[in-house]
Amino acid sequence: MTNSEPITDSVLDIEKIRKDFPILQTKVYGKPLIYLDNAATTQKPRTVLQSLETYYTQYNSNVHRGVHFLSQQATEAYEEARKKIAAYINARFDHEIIFTKGTTNGINLVASSFGKKFLKAGDEVLISAMEHHSNIVPWQLICEEKGATLKVIPINEQGELKMDAFDELLNSKVKIVAVTYVSNSLGTVNPVFEMIQKAHALNIPVLIDGAQAIQHIPIDIQQLDADFFAFSGHKIYGPTGVGVLYGKEKWLNEMPPYEGGGDMIKNVTFAKTTYNELPFKFEAGTPDISGGIALGAAIDYVQQIGAATIQQAEEEVVAYAFDRLSAISSLRFIGDAKHRSGAISFLVGNIHPFDLGEILDKQSIAVRTGHHCTQPLMDFFHIPGTVRASFAFYNTKAEVDELVKGIEKAKRMLE
Ligand code: 7TS
């Protein structure tokens, strides 16, 4: 494939769309970049990059404090971004959108703050066997502190949650369920609607790790009825360093602040501090102002194309990739869920994932290899890691063909 070949195999005008992403025009080792590591981070459209530059060249200033012109402009743009995000996921209130550093930060916030208030010795926290380390370790920390127990919903060989086991694990000792919408390692889409309904029937709140869902699946948070939903800006075409924690107002009001500092207070004396209202209670210190604004620009970009159109385009390219990869002898998929999105993990013969990744890299194909921050999941499959190709709407079937060729070449070299 060359950058100049016409690409007409999608519901999208991919050729036009690819031009929106400057990095997709670059070359690696003299060949056009084939970027299939979108689960790790996505590339950024020009409008997002421009919004960062405009902020720093025209109205760089701190938010929520200055009376001066620039500070007001920055505050307005930052709060406008919050509104855009709230509208995008259909949150009831803008103040249910807490700006964070990313998914990891959002989950730590909930584990720590919710845990401090609502967890006690003997309680249980329910997660799943396919969680990213960021939806495991924060819960281990708070469980250890509180004497609570971490329970794990098991999975089957296809990499799907065992829903009968989930039903059995749900009981009145469980104080919160925390589960990923989409697995970053397997691509499994979990039945989160059903899980939330079942948990709510026992008055148990649910946190959804949306890190691998927000960029692939349209989210209506009121319909989903999740109590918390965390995601990272950089996985939905925004910058690194900024993310979102959605929380239902009633929980956020009851939870104590996570961090102390500027912006999160109403009044401070040495005797007593009172806290600011939502969302500021959970936003201590100067935030990632340019990042928040640029995340708003990323949401604009996604909306302009349409989340449902993006989903359709991605489903097409993922199905094509699955099909083409299936034809490679000695390739085995890790995870074969009925409902899937985004990522495809596999191993080829006895080739170590790292070796395969290196050979693909030399052909300018970027994939991720390793445990993908899901070591317990790799233990379940008795493997050290996988090769993972993960897709975005700007990926093409021609790129999939190159991936297949690259794997065939690696096989000739290594098998
Ligand atoms: N949860 C899931 C499901 C993820 O995929 C990731 C990042 C995180 C949480 C953490 O997100 P962060 O932005 O706070 O780091 N996943 C990956 C990945 O699959 N490859 O690199 C990062």
Short mmCIF file of N, CA and C in Angstrom, two decimals, residues 187-357:
data_model
loop_
_atom_site.label_atom_id
_atom_site.label_comp_id
_atom_site.label_asym_id
_atom_site.label_seq_id
_atom_site.Cartn_x
_atom_site.Cartn_y
_atom_site.Cartn_z
N GLY A 187 -10.47 -7.98 23.27
CA GLY A 187 -11.51 -7.35 22.45
C GLY A 187 -12.92 -7.75 22.85
N THR A 188 -13.06 -8.57 23.89
CA THR A 188 -14.39 -8.98 24.35
C THR A 188 -15.23 -7.78 24.76
N VAL A 189 -16.48 -7.73 24.28
CA VAL A 189 -17.43 -6.73 24.77
C VAL A 189 -18.29 -7.42 25.83
N ASN A 190 -18.24 -6.90 27.02
CA ASN A 190 -18.97 -7.53 28.13
C ASN A 190 -20.44 -7.09 28.18
N PRO A 191 -21.32 -7.95 28.70
CA PRO A 191 -22.76 -7.61 28.77
C PRO A 191 -23.03 -6.65 29.93
N VAL A 192 -22.52 -5.44 29.80
CA VAL A 192 -22.55 -4.51 30.94
C VAL A 192 -23.97 -4.03 31.27
N PHE A 193 -24.84 -3.93 30.27
CA PHE A 193 -26.23 -3.51 30.56
C PHE A 193 -26.87 -4.49 31.55
N GLU A 194 -26.74 -5.78 31.20
CA GLU A 194 -27.31 -6.84 32.03
C GLU A 194 -26.65 -6.87 33.42
N MET A 195 -25.36 -6.67 33.46
CA MET A 195 -24.64 -6.72 34.74
C MET A 195 -25.06 -5.58 35.65
N ILE A 196 -25.24 -4.39 35.04
CA ILE A 196 -25.63 -3.23 35.84
C ILE A 196 -27.04 -3.44 36.40
N GLN A 197 -27.92 -3.95 35.55
CA GLN A 197 -29.30 -4.21 36.02
C GLN A 197 -29.32 -5.19 37.18
N LYS A 198 -28.53 -6.25 37.05
CA LYS A 198 -28.50 -7.27 38.10
C LYS A 198 -27.90 -6.72 39.40
N ALA A 199 -26.86 -5.93 39.28
CA ALA A 199 -26.24 -5.35 40.47
C ALA A 199 -27.21 -4.37 41.13
N HIS A 200 -27.87 -3.56 40.30
CA HIS A 200 -28.80 -2.57 40.85
C HIS A 200 -29.99 -3.22 41.54
N ALA A 201 -30.37 -4.41 41.09
CA ALA A 201 -31.48 -5.12 41.75
C ALA A 201 -31.12 -5.40 43.21
N LEU A 202 -29.80 -5.43 43.51
CA LEU A 202 -29.35 -5.62 44.90
C LEU A 202 -28.78 -4.32 45.48
N ASN A 203 -29.09 -3.20 44.82
CA ASN A 203 -28.60 -1.87 45.24
C ASN A 203 -27.08 -1.76 45.27
N ILE A 204 -26.42 -2.49 44.39
CA ILE A 204 -24.95 -2.42 44.32
C ILE A 204 -24.57 -1.52 43.15
N PRO A 205 -23.75 -0.49 43.40
CA PRO A 205 -23.32 0.38 42.30
C PRO A 205 -22.27 -0.30 41.41
N VAL A 206 -22.16 0.21 40.18
CA VAL A 206 -21.24 -0.40 39.21
C VAL A 206 -20.34 0.67 38.59
N LEU A 207 -19.05 0.39 38.59
CA LEU A 207 -18.10 1.22 37.85
C LEU A 207 -17.75 0.50 36.56
N ILE A 208 -17.86 1.23 35.46
CA ILE A 208 -17.47 0.68 34.16
C ILE A 208 -16.14 1.33 33.74
N ASP A 209 -15.15 0.46 33.46
CA ASP A 209 -13.90 0.92 32.87
C ASP A 209 -14.18 1.07 31.37
N GLY A 210 -14.30 2.31 30.94
CA GLY A 210 -14.68 2.58 29.55
C GLY A 210 -13.50 2.88 28.65
N ALA A 211 -12.28 2.57 29.12
CA ALA A 211 -11.07 2.94 28.36
C ALA A 211 -11.08 2.41 26.93
N GLN A 212 -11.64 1.21 26.74
CA GLN A 212 -11.63 0.63 25.39
C GLN A 212 -13.03 0.64 24.77
N ALA A 213 -13.94 1.37 25.37
CA ALA A 213 -15.31 1.43 24.84
C ALA A 213 -15.62 2.80 24.25
N ILE A 214 -15.15 3.84 24.91
CA ILE A 214 -15.55 5.21 24.56
C ILE A 214 -15.26 5.53 23.09
N GLN A 215 -14.17 4.96 22.54
CA GLN A 215 -13.78 5.28 21.16
C GLN A 215 -14.42 4.36 20.13
N HIS A 216 -15.10 3.30 20.60
CA HIS A 216 -15.64 2.31 19.66
C HIS A 216 -17.16 2.19 19.70
N ILE A 217 -17.76 2.50 20.85
CA ILE A 217 -19.19 2.22 21.05
C ILE A 217 -19.89 3.51 21.50
N PRO A 218 -20.99 3.90 20.84
CA PRO A 218 -21.71 5.09 21.32
C PRO A 218 -22.19 4.85 22.76
N ILE A 219 -21.98 5.85 23.61
CA ILE A 219 -22.33 5.69 25.03
C ILE A 219 -23.47 6.63 25.39
N ASP A 220 -24.55 6.07 25.91
CA ASP A 220 -25.61 6.86 26.54
C ASP A 220 -25.61 6.45 28.01
N ILE A 221 -25.00 7.29 28.82
CA ILE A 221 -24.72 6.89 30.20
C ILE A 221 -26.02 6.73 31.02
N GLN A 222 -27.06 7.48 30.64
CA GLN A 222 -28.32 7.33 31.39
C GLN A 222 -29.00 6.01 31.04
N GLN A 223 -28.89 5.64 29.78
CA GLN A 223 -29.47 4.35 29.36
C GLN A 223 -28.67 3.19 29.98
N LEU A 224 -27.35 3.33 29.93
CA LEU A 224 -26.48 2.30 30.52
C LEU A 224 -26.70 2.21 32.02
N ASP A 225 -26.92 3.37 32.63
CA ASP A 225 -27.21 3.48 34.06
C ASP A 225 -26.01 3.10 34.94
N ALA A 226 -24.78 3.23 34.39
CA ALA A 226 -23.58 2.99 35.21
C ALA A 226 -23.50 4.07 36.28
N ASP A 227 -22.98 3.71 37.44
CA ASP A 227 -22.81 4.68 38.52
C ASP A 227 -21.54 5.49 38.33
N PHE A 228 -20.52 4.82 37.76
CA PHE A 228 -19.26 5.48 37.43
C PHE A 228 -18.81 4.95 36.07
N PHE A 229 -18.16 5.83 35.31
CA PHE A 229 -17.65 5.42 33.99
C PHE A 229 -16.36 6.21 33.76
N ALA A 230 -15.25 5.49 33.64
CA ALA A 230 -13.94 6.17 33.52
C ALA A 230 -13.38 5.95 32.12
N PHE A 231 -12.81 7.02 31.55
CA PHE A 231 -12.09 6.85 30.28
C PHE A 231 -10.94 7.85 30.14
N SER A 232 -10.09 7.59 29.15
CA SER A 232 -8.89 8.42 28.91
C SER A 232 -9.08 9.22 27.64
N GLY A 233 -8.68 10.49 27.66
CA GLY A 233 -8.77 11.33 26.47
C GLY A 233 -7.95 10.78 25.31
N HIS A 234 -6.77 10.25 25.64
CA HIS A 234 -5.84 9.86 24.55
C HIS A 234 -6.32 8.65 23.76
N LYS A 235 -7.31 7.94 24.29
CA LYS A 235 -7.82 6.77 23.55
C LYS A 235 -8.98 7.16 22.63
N ILE A 236 -9.46 8.38 22.76
CA ILE A 236 -10.52 8.87 21.86
C ILE A 236 -10.02 10.12 21.12
N TYR A 237 -8.79 9.99 20.60
CA TYR A 237 -8.22 10.98 19.68
C TYR A 237 -7.87 12.32 20.33
N GLY A 238 -7.93 12.36 21.67
CA GLY A 238 -7.52 13.55 22.40
C GLY A 238 -6.09 13.37 22.90
N PRO A 239 -5.61 14.37 23.65
CA PRO A 239 -4.23 14.30 24.14
C PRO A 239 -4.06 13.38 25.35
N THR A 240 -2.82 13.04 25.66
CA THR A 240 -2.53 12.31 26.89
C THR A 240 -2.61 13.28 28.07
N GLY A 241 -2.75 12.72 29.25
CA GLY A 241 -2.72 13.55 30.46
C GLY A 241 -4.07 14.03 30.92
N VAL A 242 -5.11 13.72 30.15
CA VAL A 242 -6.45 14.15 30.55
C VAL A 242 -7.43 13.00 30.34
N GLY A 243 -8.41 12.92 31.20
CA GLY A 243 -9.44 11.88 31.08
C GLY A 243 -10.68 12.33 31.81
N VAL A 244 -11.64 11.41 31.88
CA VAL A 244 -12.93 11.77 32.46
C VAL A 244 -13.38 10.67 33.42
N LEU A 245 -13.88 11.10 34.55
CA LEU A 245 -14.65 10.20 35.39
C LEU A 245 -16.08 10.74 35.42
N TYR A 246 -17.01 9.95 34.87
CA TYR A 246 -18.41 10.26 35.07
C TYR A 246 -18.84 9.59 36.37
N GLY A 247 -19.57 10.32 37.20
CA GLY A 247 -20.13 9.72 38.41
C GLY A 247 -21.53 10.25 38.62
N LYS A 248 -22.42 9.38 39.07
CA LYS A 248 -23.77 9.87 39.35
C LYS A 248 -23.70 10.88 40.49
N GLU A 249 -24.45 11.95 40.32
CA GLU A 249 -24.44 13.04 41.30
C GLU A 249 -24.59 12.53 42.73
N LYS A 250 -25.53 11.60 42.92
CA LYS A 250 -25.81 11.17 44.30
C LYS A 250 -24.58 10.50 44.95
N TRP A 251 -23.79 9.77 44.18
CA TRP A 251 -22.58 9.16 44.75
C TRP A 251 -21.51 10.21 44.98
N LEU A 252 -21.30 11.05 43.97
CA LEU A 252 -20.23 12.06 44.08
C LEU A 252 -20.49 12.99 45.26
N ASN A 253 -21.76 13.30 45.51
CA ASN A 253 -22.09 14.16 46.66
C ASN A 253 -21.77 13.48 47.98
N GLU A 254 -21.95 12.18 48.01
CA GLU A 254 -21.72 11.46 49.27
C GLU A 254 -20.25 11.12 49.52
N MET A 255 -19.46 11.09 48.44
CA MET A 255 -18.06 10.65 48.58
C MET A 255 -17.16 11.79 49.05
N PRO A 256 -16.14 11.47 49.86
CA PRO A 256 -15.21 12.51 50.30
C PRO A 256 -14.24 12.88 49.18
N PRO A 257 -13.60 14.07 49.26
CA PRO A 257 -12.61 14.44 48.24
C PRO A 257 -11.50 13.39 48.18
N TYR A 258 -10.91 13.29 47.00
CA TYR A 258 -9.81 12.33 46.79
C TYR A 258 -8.48 13.01 47.09
N GLU A 259 -8.32 14.22 46.55
CA GLU A 259 -7.10 14.98 46.80
C GLU A 259 -7.47 16.36 47.33
N GLY A 260 -6.58 16.93 48.15
CA GLY A 260 -6.82 18.28 48.67
C GLY A 260 -5.95 19.29 47.96
N GLY A 261 -6.40 20.53 47.91
CA GLY A 261 -5.60 21.59 47.30
C GLY A 261 -6.48 22.71 46.79
N GLY A 262 -5.91 23.50 45.89
CA GLY A 262 -6.65 24.61 45.31
C GLY A 262 -7.84 24.12 44.50
N ASP A 263 -8.82 24.97 44.33
CA ASP A 263 -9.99 24.71 43.47
C ASP A 263 -11.04 23.79 44.10
N MET A 264 -10.61 22.88 44.98
CA MET A 264 -11.58 21.90 45.53
C MET A 264 -12.20 22.38 46.83
N ILE A 265 -11.83 23.59 47.26
CA ILE A 265 -12.29 24.08 48.57
C ILE A 265 -13.31 25.21 48.42
N LYS A 266 -14.13 25.35 49.43
CA LYS A 266 -15.01 26.52 49.51
C LYS A 266 -14.36 27.52 50.44
N ASN A 267 -13.92 27.03 51.61
CA ASN A 267 -13.30 27.90 52.60
C ASN A 267 -12.28 27.11 53.42
N VAL A 268 -11.12 27.72 53.65
CA VAL A 268 -10.08 27.03 54.42
C VAL A 268 -9.70 27.84 55.64
N THR A 269 -9.76 27.22 56.81
CA THR A 269 -9.10 27.77 57.99
C THR A 269 -8.26 26.63 58.56
N PHE A 270 -7.35 26.94 59.51
CA PHE A 270 -6.56 25.86 60.08
C PHE A 270 -7.45 24.92 60.90
N ALA A 271 -8.58 25.42 61.35
CA ALA A 271 -9.49 24.59 62.15
C ALA A 271 -10.34 23.68 61.27
N LYS A 272 -10.82 24.23 60.13
CA LYS A 272 -11.73 23.42 59.32
C LYS A 272 -11.79 23.91 57.88
N THR A 273 -11.85 22.96 56.97
CA THR A 273 -11.99 23.29 55.55
C THR A 273 -13.33 22.77 55.05
N THR A 274 -14.01 23.61 54.28
CA THR A 274 -15.24 23.12 53.63
C THR A 274 -14.93 22.98 52.14
N TYR A 275 -15.65 22.06 51.51
CA TYR A 275 -15.30 21.69 50.15
C TYR A 275 -16.20 22.36 49.13
N ASN A 276 -15.64 22.51 47.95
CA ASN A 276 -16.36 23.11 46.83
C ASN A 276 -17.46 22.17 46.35
N GLU A 277 -18.36 22.73 45.54
CA GLU A 277 -19.42 21.89 44.97
C GLU A 277 -18.87 21.05 43.82
N LEU A 278 -19.70 20.13 43.32
CA LEU A 278 -19.31 19.32 42.16
C LEU A 278 -19.24 20.22 40.92
N PRO A 279 -18.35 19.94 40.01
CA PRO A 279 -17.38 18.85 39.99
C PRO A 279 -16.07 19.18 40.70
N PHE A 280 -15.95 20.46 41.16
CA PHE A 280 -14.64 20.96 41.61
C PHE A 280 -14.12 20.26 42.86
N LYS A 281 -15.05 19.70 43.65
CA LYS A 281 -14.65 18.96 44.85
C LYS A 281 -13.62 17.88 44.52
N PHE A 282 -13.70 17.36 43.30
CA PHE A 282 -12.79 16.27 42.91
C PHE A 282 -11.70 16.74 41.94
N GLU A 283 -11.51 18.06 41.83
CA GLU A 283 -10.51 18.56 40.89
C GLU A 283 -9.53 19.50 41.59
N ALA A 284 -8.68 18.92 42.43
CA ALA A 284 -7.72 19.73 43.18
C ALA A 284 -6.56 20.16 42.29
N GLY A 285 -6.18 21.42 42.43
CA GLY A 285 -4.99 21.91 41.71
C GLY A 285 -5.29 22.35 40.30
N THR A 286 -4.28 22.97 39.68
CA THR A 286 -4.44 23.41 38.28
C THR A 286 -4.60 22.18 37.40
N PRO A 287 -5.69 22.11 36.64
CA PRO A 287 -5.91 20.93 35.81
C PRO A 287 -5.13 21.00 34.50
N ASP A 288 -5.27 19.97 33.69
CA ASP A 288 -4.69 19.96 32.35
C ASP A 288 -5.64 20.76 31.46
N ILE A 289 -5.48 22.07 31.49
CA ILE A 289 -6.44 22.97 30.84
C ILE A 289 -6.47 22.75 29.33
N SER A 290 -5.27 22.80 28.73
CA SER A 290 -5.22 22.62 27.26
C SER A 290 -5.71 21.23 26.88
N GLY A 291 -5.39 20.25 27.72
CA GLY A 291 -5.82 18.87 27.45
C GLY A 291 -7.33 18.73 27.48
N GLY A 292 -7.96 19.35 28.46
CA GLY A 292 -9.42 19.28 28.57
C GLY A 292 -10.08 19.94 27.35
N ILE A 293 -9.54 21.09 26.97
CA ILE A 293 -10.10 21.81 25.82
C ILE A 293 -9.90 20.99 24.53
N ALA A 294 -8.71 20.39 24.42
CA ALA A 294 -8.42 19.59 23.22
C ALA A 294 -9.25 18.30 23.21
N LEU A 295 -9.56 17.78 24.38
CA LEU A 295 -10.45 16.61 24.43
C LEU A 295 -11.84 17.00 23.91
N GLY A 296 -12.25 18.22 24.23
CA GLY A 296 -13.50 18.74 23.67
C GLY A 296 -13.45 18.78 22.14
N ALA A 297 -12.28 19.18 21.61
CA ALA A 297 -12.12 19.23 20.14
C ALA A 297 -12.16 17.82 19.55
N ALA A 298 -11.62 16.85 20.30
CA ALA A 298 -11.65 15.45 19.84
C ALA A 298 -13.10 14.95 19.79
N ILE A 299 -13.87 15.31 20.79
CA ILE A 299 -15.29 14.91 20.83
C ILE A 299 -16.03 15.54 19.64
N ASP A 300 -15.73 16.82 19.37
CA ASP A 300 -16.32 17.48 18.19
C ASP A 300 -16.02 16.68 16.93
N TYR A 301 -14.75 16.28 16.82
CA TYR A 301 -14.31 15.55 15.61
C TYR A 301 -15.08 14.24 15.46
N VAL A 302 -15.17 13.50 16.58
CA VAL A 302 -15.86 12.20 16.56
C VAL A 302 -17.35 12.41 16.22
N GLN A 303 -17.93 13.45 16.78
CA GLN A 303 -19.36 13.70 16.54
C GLN A 303 -19.64 14.08 15.11
N GLN A 304 -18.67 14.78 14.53
CA GLN A 304 -18.82 15.20 13.15
C GLN A 304 -18.89 13.98 12.23
N ILE A 305 -18.10 12.96 12.53
CA ILE A 305 -18.16 11.72 11.74
C ILE A 305 -19.36 10.88 12.18
N GLY A 306 -19.60 10.87 13.47
CA GLY A 306 -20.72 10.10 14.01
C GLY A 306 -20.24 8.82 14.68
N ALA A 307 -20.55 8.67 15.97
CA ALA A 307 -20.08 7.51 16.73
C ALA A 307 -20.60 6.21 16.12
N ALA A 308 -21.83 6.23 15.62
CA ALA A 308 -22.41 5.00 15.05
C ALA A 308 -21.72 4.64 13.74
N THR A 309 -21.36 5.67 12.95
CA THR A 309 -20.65 5.42 11.69
C THR A 309 -19.25 4.87 11.98
N ILE A 310 -18.61 5.44 12.99
CA ILE A 310 -17.28 4.96 13.39
C ILE A 310 -17.37 3.49 13.79
N GLN A 311 -18.39 3.17 14.57
CA GLN A 311 -18.57 1.80 15.02
C GLN A 311 -18.72 0.85 13.83
N GLN A 312 -19.53 1.27 12.87
CA GLN A 312 -19.79 0.43 11.70
C GLN A 312 -18.51 0.21 10.88
N ALA A 313 -17.75 1.30 10.68
CA ALA A 313 -16.51 1.21 9.91
C ALA A 313 -15.53 0.28 10.60
N GLU A 314 -15.45 0.42 11.92
CA GLU A 314 -14.49 -0.41 12.66
C GLU A 314 -14.90 -1.88 12.67
N GLU A 315 -16.19 -2.11 12.81
CA GLU A 315 -16.66 -3.50 12.80
C GLU A 315 -16.29 -4.18 11.49
N GLU A 316 -16.40 -3.40 10.41
CA GLU A 316 -16.06 -3.94 9.09
C GLU A 316 -14.58 -4.31 9.00
N VAL A 317 -13.73 -3.42 9.45
CA VAL A 317 -12.29 -3.67 9.30
C VAL A 317 -11.84 -4.77 10.27
N VAL A 318 -12.45 -4.83 11.46
CA VAL A 318 -12.09 -5.88 12.43
C VAL A 318 -12.55 -7.25 11.91
N ALA A 319 -13.75 -7.30 11.33
CA ALA A 319 -14.25 -8.57 10.78
C ALA A 319 -13.34 -9.04 9.64
N TYR A 320 -12.92 -8.08 8.81
CA TYR A 320 -12.02 -8.42 7.70
C TYR A 320 -10.69 -8.96 8.24
N ALA A 321 -10.17 -8.28 9.27
CA ALA A 321 -8.89 -8.70 9.86
C ALA A 321 -9.02 -10.11 10.45
N PHE A 322 -10.13 -10.35 11.12
CA PHE A 322 -10.35 -11.66 11.74
C PHE A 322 -10.35 -12.75 10.66
N ASP A 323 -11.04 -12.45 9.61
CA ASP A 323 -11.16 -13.37 8.49
C ASP A 323 -9.80 -13.68 7.87
N ARG A 324 -9.06 -12.62 7.55
CA ARG A 324 -7.76 -12.80 6.90
C ARG A 324 -6.77 -13.51 7.83
N LEU A 325 -6.78 -13.13 9.11
CA LEU A 325 -5.84 -13.75 10.05
C LEU A 325 -6.16 -15.23 10.26
N SER A 326 -7.47 -15.55 10.21
CA SER A 326 -7.90 -16.95 10.42
C SER A 326 -7.27 -17.88 9.39
N ALA A 327 -6.95 -17.34 8.22
CA ALA A 327 -6.43 -18.18 7.14
C ALA A 327 -4.94 -18.50 7.32
N ILE A 328 -4.30 -17.86 8.29
CA ILE A 328 -2.86 -18.11 8.48
C ILE A 328 -2.69 -19.39 9.30
N SER A 329 -2.00 -20.37 8.71
CA SER A 329 -1.84 -21.64 9.44
C SER A 329 -0.96 -21.38 10.66
N SER A 330 -1.23 -22.07 11.72
CA SER A 330 -0.53 -22.00 13.02
C SER A 330 -0.80 -20.69 13.78
N LEU A 331 -1.68 -19.83 13.25
CA LEU A 331 -2.07 -18.65 14.04
C LEU A 331 -3.26 -19.05 14.92
N ARG A 332 -3.15 -18.77 16.21
CA ARG A 332 -4.32 -19.00 17.07
C ARG A 332 -4.69 -17.72 17.79
N PHE A 333 -6.00 -17.48 17.80
CA PHE A 333 -6.51 -16.28 18.47
C PHE A 333 -6.54 -16.52 19.98
N ILE A 334 -6.22 -15.50 20.72
CA ILE A 334 -6.40 -15.54 22.17
C ILE A 334 -7.65 -14.71 22.45
N GLY A 335 -8.72 -15.41 22.80
CA GLY A 335 -10.01 -14.73 22.93
C GLY A 335 -10.80 -14.88 21.65
N ASP A 336 -12.00 -15.38 21.78
CA ASP A 336 -12.84 -15.62 20.61
C ASP A 336 -14.29 -15.33 21.01
N ALA A 337 -14.51 -14.17 21.57
CA ALA A 337 -15.84 -13.83 22.10
C ALA A 337 -16.82 -13.56 20.96
N LYS A 338 -18.07 -13.81 21.23
CA LYS A 338 -19.12 -13.55 20.21
C LYS A 338 -19.24 -12.05 19.96
N HIS A 339 -19.20 -11.27 21.03
CA HIS A 339 -19.29 -9.81 20.88
C HIS A 339 -17.90 -9.23 21.10
N ARG A 340 -17.38 -8.56 20.07
CA ARG A 340 -16.03 -8.04 20.22
C ARG A 340 -15.87 -6.68 19.55
N SER A 341 -14.80 -6.01 19.91
CA SER A 341 -14.56 -4.67 19.40
C SER A 341 -13.08 -4.33 19.53
N GLY A 342 -12.56 -3.62 18.55
CA GLY A 342 -11.24 -2.99 18.70
C GLY A 342 -10.01 -3.85 18.52
N ALA A 343 -9.77 -4.75 19.46
CA ALA A 343 -8.48 -5.44 19.49
C ALA A 343 -8.61 -6.91 19.11
N ILE A 344 -7.56 -7.41 18.44
CA ILE A 344 -7.46 -8.85 18.14
C ILE A 344 -6.10 -9.32 18.66
N SER A 345 -6.12 -10.34 19.53
CA SER A 345 -4.88 -10.88 20.08
C SER A 345 -4.63 -12.26 19.50
N PHE A 346 -3.37 -12.55 19.25
CA PHE A 346 -3.05 -13.87 18.68
C PHE A 346 -1.62 -14.26 18.96
N LEU A 347 -1.35 -15.54 18.70
CA LEU A 347 0.01 -16.08 18.75
C LEU A 347 0.20 -16.90 17.47
N VAL A 348 1.43 -17.00 17.01
CA VAL A 348 1.70 -17.74 15.77
C VAL A 348 2.72 -18.83 16.07
N GLY A 349 2.28 -20.08 15.93
CA GLY A 349 3.18 -21.23 16.18
C GLY A 349 3.88 -21.07 17.51
N ASN A 350 5.21 -21.29 17.47
CA ASN A 350 6.00 -21.13 18.71
C ASN A 350 6.75 -19.80 18.72
N ILE A 351 6.39 -18.92 17.82
CA ILE A 351 7.11 -17.64 17.73
C ILE A 351 6.78 -16.79 18.95
N HIS A 352 7.82 -16.28 19.59
CA HIS A 352 7.59 -15.42 20.75
C HIS A 352 6.94 -14.11 20.27
N PRO A 353 5.92 -13.63 21.01
CA PRO A 353 5.22 -12.42 20.55
C PRO A 353 6.17 -11.25 20.29
N PHE A 354 7.19 -11.13 21.11
CA PHE A 354 8.13 -10.02 20.97
C PHE A 354 8.88 -10.11 19.63
N ASP A 355 9.29 -11.33 19.25
CA ASP A 355 10.00 -11.51 17.97
C ASP A 355 9.10 -11.15 16.80
N LEU A 356 7.86 -11.60 16.88
CA LEU A 356 6.91 -11.28 15.80
C LEU A 356 6.68 -9.76 15.72
N GLY A 357 6.54 -9.16 16.89
CA GLY A 357 6.34 -7.70 16.95
C GLY A 357 7.50 -6.95 16.32
#
